[in-house]
mmCIF file of C-alpha atoms in Angstrom:
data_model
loop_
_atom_site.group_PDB
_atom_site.id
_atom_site.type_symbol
_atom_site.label_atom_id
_atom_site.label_comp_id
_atom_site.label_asym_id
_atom_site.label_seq_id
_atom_site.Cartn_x
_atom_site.Cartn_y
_atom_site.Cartn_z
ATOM 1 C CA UNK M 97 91.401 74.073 73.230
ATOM 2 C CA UNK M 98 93.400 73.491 75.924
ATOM 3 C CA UNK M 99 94.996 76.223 78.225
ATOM 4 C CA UNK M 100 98.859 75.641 78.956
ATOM 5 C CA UNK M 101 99.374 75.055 82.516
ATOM 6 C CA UNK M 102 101.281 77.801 84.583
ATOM 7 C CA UNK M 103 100.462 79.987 87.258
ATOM 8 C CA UNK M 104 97.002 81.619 87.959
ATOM 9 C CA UNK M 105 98.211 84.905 86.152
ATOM 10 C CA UNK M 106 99.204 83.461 83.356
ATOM 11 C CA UNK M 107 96.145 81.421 82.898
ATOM 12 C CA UNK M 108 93.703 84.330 83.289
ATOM 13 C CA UNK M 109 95.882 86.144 80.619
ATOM 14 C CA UNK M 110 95.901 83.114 78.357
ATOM 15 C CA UNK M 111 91.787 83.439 78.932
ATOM 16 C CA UNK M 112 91.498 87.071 77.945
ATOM 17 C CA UNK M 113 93.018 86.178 74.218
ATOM 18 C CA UNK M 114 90.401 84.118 71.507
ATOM 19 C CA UNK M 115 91.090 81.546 69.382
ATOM 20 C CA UNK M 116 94.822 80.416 67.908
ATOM 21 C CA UNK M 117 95.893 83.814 69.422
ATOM 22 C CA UNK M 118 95.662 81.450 73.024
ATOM 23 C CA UNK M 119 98.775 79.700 71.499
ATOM 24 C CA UNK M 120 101.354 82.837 71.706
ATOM 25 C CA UNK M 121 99.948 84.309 74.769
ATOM 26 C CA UNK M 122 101.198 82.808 77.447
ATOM 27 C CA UNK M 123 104.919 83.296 75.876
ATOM 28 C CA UNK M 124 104.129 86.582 75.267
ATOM 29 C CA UNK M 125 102.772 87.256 79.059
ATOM 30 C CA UNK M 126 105.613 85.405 80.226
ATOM 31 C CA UNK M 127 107.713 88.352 78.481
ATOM 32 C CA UNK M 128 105.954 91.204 79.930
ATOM 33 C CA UNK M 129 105.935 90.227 83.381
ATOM 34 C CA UNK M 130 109.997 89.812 82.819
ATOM 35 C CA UNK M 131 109.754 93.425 81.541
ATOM 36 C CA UNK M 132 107.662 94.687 84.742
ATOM 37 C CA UNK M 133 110.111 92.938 86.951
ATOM 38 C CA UNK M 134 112.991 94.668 85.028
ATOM 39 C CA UNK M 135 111.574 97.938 85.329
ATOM 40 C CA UNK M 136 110.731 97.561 89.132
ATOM 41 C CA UNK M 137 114.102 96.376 89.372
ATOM 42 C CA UNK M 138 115.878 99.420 87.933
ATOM 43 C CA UNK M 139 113.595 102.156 88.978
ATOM 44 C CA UNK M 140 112.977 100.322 92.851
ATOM 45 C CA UNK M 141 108.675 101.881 92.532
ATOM 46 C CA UNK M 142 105.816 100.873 89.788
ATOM 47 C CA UNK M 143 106.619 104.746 88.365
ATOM 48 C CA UNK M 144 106.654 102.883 84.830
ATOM 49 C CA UNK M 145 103.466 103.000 82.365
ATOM 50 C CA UNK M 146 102.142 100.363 80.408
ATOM 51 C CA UNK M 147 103.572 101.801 76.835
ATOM 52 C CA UNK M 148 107.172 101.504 78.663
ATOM 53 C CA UNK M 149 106.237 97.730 79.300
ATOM 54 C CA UNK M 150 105.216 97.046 76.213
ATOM 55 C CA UNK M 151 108.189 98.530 74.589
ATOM 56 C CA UNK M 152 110.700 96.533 76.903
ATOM 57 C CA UNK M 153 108.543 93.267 76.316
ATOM 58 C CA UNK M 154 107.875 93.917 72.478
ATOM 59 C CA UNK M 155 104.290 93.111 72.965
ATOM 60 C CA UNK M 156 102.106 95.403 70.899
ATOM 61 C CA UNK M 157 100.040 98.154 73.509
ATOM 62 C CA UNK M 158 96.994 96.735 72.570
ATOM 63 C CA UNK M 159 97.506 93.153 73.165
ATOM 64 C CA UNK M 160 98.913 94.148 76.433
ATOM 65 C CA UNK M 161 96.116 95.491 77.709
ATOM 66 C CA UNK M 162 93.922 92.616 76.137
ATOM 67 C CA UNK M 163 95.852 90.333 78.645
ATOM 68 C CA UNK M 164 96.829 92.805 81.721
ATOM 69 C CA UNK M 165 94.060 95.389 81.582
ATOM 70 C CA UNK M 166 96.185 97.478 83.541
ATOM 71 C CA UNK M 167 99.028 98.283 85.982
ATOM 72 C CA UNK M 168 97.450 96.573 89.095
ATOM 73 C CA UNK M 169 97.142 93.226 87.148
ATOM 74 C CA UNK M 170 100.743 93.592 86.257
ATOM 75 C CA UNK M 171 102.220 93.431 89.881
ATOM 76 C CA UNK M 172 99.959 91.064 90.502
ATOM 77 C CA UNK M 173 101.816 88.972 88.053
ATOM 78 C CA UNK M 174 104.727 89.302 89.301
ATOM 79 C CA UNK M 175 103.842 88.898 93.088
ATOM 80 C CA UNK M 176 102.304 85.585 92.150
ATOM 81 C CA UNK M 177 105.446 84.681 90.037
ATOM 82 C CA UNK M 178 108.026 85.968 92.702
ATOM 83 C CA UNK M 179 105.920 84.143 95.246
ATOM 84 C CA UNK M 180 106.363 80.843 93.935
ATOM 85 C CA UNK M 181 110.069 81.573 93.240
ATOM 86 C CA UNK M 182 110.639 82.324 96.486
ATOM 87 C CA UNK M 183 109.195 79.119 97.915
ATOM 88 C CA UNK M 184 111.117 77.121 95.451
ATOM 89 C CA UNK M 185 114.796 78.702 96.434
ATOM 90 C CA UNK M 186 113.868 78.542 100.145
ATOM 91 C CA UNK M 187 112.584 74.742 99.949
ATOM 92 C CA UNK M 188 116.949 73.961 99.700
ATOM 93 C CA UNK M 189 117.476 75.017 103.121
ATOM 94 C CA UNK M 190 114.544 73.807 104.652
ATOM 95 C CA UNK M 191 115.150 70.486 103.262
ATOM 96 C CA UNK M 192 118.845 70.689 104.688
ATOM 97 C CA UNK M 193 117.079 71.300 108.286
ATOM 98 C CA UNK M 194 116.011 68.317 110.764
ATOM 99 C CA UNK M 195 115.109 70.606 114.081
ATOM 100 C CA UNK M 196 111.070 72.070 113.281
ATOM 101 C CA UNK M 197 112.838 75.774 114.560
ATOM 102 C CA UNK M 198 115.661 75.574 112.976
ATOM 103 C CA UNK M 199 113.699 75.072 109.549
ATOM 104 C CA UNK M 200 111.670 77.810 110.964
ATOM 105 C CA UNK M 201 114.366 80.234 111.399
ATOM 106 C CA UNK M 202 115.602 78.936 107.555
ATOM 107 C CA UNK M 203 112.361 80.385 106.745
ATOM 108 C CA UNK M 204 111.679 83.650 108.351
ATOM 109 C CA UNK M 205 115.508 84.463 107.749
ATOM 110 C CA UNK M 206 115.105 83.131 103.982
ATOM 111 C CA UNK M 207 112.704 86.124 103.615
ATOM 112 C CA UNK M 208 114.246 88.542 105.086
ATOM 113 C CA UNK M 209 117.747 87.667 103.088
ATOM 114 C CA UNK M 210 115.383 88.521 99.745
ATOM 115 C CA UNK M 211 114.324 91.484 101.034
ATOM 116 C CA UNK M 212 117.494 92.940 102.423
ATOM 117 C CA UNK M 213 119.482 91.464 99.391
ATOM 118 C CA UNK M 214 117.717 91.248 96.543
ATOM 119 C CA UNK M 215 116.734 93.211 93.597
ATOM 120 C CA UNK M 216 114.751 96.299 93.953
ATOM 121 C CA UNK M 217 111.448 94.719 92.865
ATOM 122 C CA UNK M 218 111.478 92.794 96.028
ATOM 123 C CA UNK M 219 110.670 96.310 98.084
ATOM 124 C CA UNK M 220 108.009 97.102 95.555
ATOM 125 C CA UNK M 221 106.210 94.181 96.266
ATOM 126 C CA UNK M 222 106.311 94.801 99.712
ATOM 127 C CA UNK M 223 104.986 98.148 99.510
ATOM 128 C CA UNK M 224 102.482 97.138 97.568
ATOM 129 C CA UNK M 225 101.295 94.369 98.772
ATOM 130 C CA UNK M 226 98.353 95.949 101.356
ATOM 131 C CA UNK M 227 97.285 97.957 98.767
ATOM 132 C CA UNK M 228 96.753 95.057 96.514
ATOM 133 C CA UNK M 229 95.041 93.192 98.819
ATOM 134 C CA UNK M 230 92.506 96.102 99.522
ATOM 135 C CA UNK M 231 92.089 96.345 95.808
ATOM 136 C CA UNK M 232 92.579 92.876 94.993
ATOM 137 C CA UNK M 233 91.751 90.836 97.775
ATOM 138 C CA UNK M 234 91.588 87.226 96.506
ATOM 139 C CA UNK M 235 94.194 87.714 94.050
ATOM 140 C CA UNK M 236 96.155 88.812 96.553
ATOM 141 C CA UNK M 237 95.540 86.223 98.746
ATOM 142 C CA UNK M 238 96.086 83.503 95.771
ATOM 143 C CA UNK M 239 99.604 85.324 95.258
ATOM 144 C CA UNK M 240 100.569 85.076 98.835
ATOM 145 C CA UNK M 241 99.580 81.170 99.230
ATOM 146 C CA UNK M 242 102.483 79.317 99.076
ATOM 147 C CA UNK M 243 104.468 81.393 101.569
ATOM 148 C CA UNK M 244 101.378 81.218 103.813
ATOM 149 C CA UNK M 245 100.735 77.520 103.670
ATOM 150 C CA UNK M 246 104.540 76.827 104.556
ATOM 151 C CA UNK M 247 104.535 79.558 107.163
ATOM 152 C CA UNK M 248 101.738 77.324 108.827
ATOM 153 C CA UNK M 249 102.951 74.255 108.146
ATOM 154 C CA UNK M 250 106.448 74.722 110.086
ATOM 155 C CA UNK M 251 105.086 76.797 112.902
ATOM 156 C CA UNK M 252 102.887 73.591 113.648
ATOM 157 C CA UNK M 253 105.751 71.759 113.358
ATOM 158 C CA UNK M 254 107.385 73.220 116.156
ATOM 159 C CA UNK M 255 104.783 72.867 118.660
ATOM 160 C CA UNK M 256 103.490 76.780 118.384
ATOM 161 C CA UNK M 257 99.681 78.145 117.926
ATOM 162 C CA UNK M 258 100.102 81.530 116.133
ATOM 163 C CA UNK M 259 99.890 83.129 119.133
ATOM 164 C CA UNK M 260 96.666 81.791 119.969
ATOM 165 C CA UNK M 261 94.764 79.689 122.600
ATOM 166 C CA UNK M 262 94.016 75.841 120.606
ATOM 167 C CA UNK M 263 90.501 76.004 122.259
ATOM 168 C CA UNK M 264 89.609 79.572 121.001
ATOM 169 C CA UNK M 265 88.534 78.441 117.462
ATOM 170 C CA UNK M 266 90.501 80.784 115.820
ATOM 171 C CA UNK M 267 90.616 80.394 111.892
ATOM 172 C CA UNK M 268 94.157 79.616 111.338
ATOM 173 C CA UNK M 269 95.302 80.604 107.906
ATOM 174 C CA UNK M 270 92.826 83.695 107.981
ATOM 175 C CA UNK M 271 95.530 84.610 111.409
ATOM 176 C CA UNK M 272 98.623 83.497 109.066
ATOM 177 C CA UNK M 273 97.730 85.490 106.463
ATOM 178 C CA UNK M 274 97.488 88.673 108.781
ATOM 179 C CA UNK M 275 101.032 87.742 110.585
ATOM 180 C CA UNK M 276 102.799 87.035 107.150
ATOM 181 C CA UNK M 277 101.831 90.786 106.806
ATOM 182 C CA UNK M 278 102.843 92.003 109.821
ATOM 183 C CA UNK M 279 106.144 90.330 109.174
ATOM 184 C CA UNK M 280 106.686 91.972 105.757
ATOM 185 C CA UNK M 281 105.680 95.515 107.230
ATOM 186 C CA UNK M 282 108.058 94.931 110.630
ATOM 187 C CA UNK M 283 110.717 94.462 107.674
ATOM 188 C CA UNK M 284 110.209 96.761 105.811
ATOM 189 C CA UNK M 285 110.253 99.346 108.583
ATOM 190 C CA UNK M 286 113.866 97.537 109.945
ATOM 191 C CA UNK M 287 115.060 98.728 106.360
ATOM 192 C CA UNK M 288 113.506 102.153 106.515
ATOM 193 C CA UNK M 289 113.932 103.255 109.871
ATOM 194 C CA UNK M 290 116.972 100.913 111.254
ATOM 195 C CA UNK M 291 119.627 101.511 108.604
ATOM 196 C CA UNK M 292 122.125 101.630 111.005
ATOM 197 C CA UNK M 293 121.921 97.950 112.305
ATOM 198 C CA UNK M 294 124.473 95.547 111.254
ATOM 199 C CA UNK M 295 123.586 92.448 109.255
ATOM 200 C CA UNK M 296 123.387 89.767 112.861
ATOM 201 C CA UNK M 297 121.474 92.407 114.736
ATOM 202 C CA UNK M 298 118.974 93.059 112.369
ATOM 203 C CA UNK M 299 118.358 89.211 111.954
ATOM 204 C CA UNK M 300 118.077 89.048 115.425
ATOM 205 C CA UNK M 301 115.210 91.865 115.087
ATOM 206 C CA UNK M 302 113.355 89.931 113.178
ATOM 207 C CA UNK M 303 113.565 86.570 114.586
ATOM 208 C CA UNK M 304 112.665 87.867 118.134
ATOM 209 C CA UNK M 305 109.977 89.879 116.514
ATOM 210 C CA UNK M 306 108.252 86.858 114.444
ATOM 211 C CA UNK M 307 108.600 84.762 117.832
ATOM 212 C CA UNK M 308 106.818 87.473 119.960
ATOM 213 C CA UNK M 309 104.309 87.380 117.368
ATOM 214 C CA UNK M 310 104.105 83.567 116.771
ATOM 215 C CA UNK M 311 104.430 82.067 120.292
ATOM 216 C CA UNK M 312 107.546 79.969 119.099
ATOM 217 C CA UNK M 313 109.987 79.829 121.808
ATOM 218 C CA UNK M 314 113.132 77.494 121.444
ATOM 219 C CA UNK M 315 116.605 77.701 121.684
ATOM 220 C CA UNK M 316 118.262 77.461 118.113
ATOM 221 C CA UNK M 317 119.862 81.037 117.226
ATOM 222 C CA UNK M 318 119.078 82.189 114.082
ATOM 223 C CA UNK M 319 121.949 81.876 111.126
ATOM 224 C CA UNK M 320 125.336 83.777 111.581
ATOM 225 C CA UNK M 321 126.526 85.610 108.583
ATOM 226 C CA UNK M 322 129.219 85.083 106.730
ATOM 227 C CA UNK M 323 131.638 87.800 107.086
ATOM 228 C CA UNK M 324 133.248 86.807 103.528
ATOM 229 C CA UNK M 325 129.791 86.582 101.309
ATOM 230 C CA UNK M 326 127.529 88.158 103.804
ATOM 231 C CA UNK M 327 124.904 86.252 103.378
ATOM 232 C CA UNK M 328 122.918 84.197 106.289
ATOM 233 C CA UNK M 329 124.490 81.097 106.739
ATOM 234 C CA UNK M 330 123.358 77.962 109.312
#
């Protein structure tokens, strides 16, 4: 039998169900990890239990914990979904982009626009995400890819070295992975501790800080904002 294609998540779920039952699983997993991400959403934490999921998905208990064998697994899921969403809506404005910083600052500002504006699952997974990775470190990893591998890509485009000296032999998406951390945590704490910045200045924040960290100097200022929509604009 063959497995439907999809995302890792949803092909180790498909795995943990025998026989036909592979057929309905992955449209049933696809329906609890909508649920989790609804739940994250409303309550803005992972305070939900796995009988609330399955009621809000309409997947009996039992075959939900035959495909997510618990709560971990679950944001897992959704990281690795929300990862690859994220990628996808932010591939618009790098596309629209010529200048390597200016696709950069697309990028790092793209990130922080989901974070500071979108649902309340996007904090969760923030919060989370170190504790995942201690738990969960190559599922983790896995989740965090395609952010990662374009994070690399367009610093190399613009000339920078993560911070680090070409000749030192420095593993480079080992250091990416560690500064796309950094970068989640130094929002996160903007959020937390900086309420009182403005929208511009706390853009500014984080671009300076992900050039400090990166070694990408140049002169294109990150986006202005919109004072109608508020939301970053080129």
């Amino acid at each position: 039998m063959t497995l439907p294609e999809g995302p890792g998540w949803e092909r180790r779920a498909v795995q943990r169900s025998t026989g036909q039952m592979q057929l309905r699983s992955a449209d049933r997993a696809q329906r609890v990890v909508a649920a989790v991400r609804d739940l994250a959403s409303e309550r803005g934490s992972t305070e939900f239990t796995m009988v609330e999921v399955a009621e809000a998905s309409g997947v009996p208990l039992r075959t939900l914990y035959r495909q997510f064998p618990g709560r971990d697994e679950l944001l897992l899921a959704l990281l690795e979904d929300e990862a690859r969403l994220g990628v996808s809506l932010l591939d618009a404005a790098l596309a629209a982009a010529v200048d390597p910083v200016t696709r950069l600052v697309s990028f790092v500002l793209g990130i922080w626009e989901f974070m500071e504006r979108g649902s309340g699952y996007a904090s969760v997974l923030v919060r989370e995400h170190l504790r995942l990775a201690e738990e969960y470190p190559d599922e983790t990893k896995a989740c965090l890819e395609p952010f990662v591998d374009c994070m690399v890509e367009l610093v190399e485009e613009a000339g920078a070295t993560l911070g680090r000296r070409p000749e030192s032999g420095t593993d480079v998406r080992a250091e990416a992975f560690v500064m796309f951390s950094v970068l989640l945590a130094h929002m996160q704490a903007i959020r937390l501790f900086r309420p009182e910045l403005d929208g511009r200045d706390a853009a500014d924040g984080v671009w300076g800080f992900f050039c400090a960290m990166s070694g990408v100097t140049g002169t294109v200022p990150p986006p202005d904002r919109s004072p109608e929509s508020g939301k970053v604009t080129a």
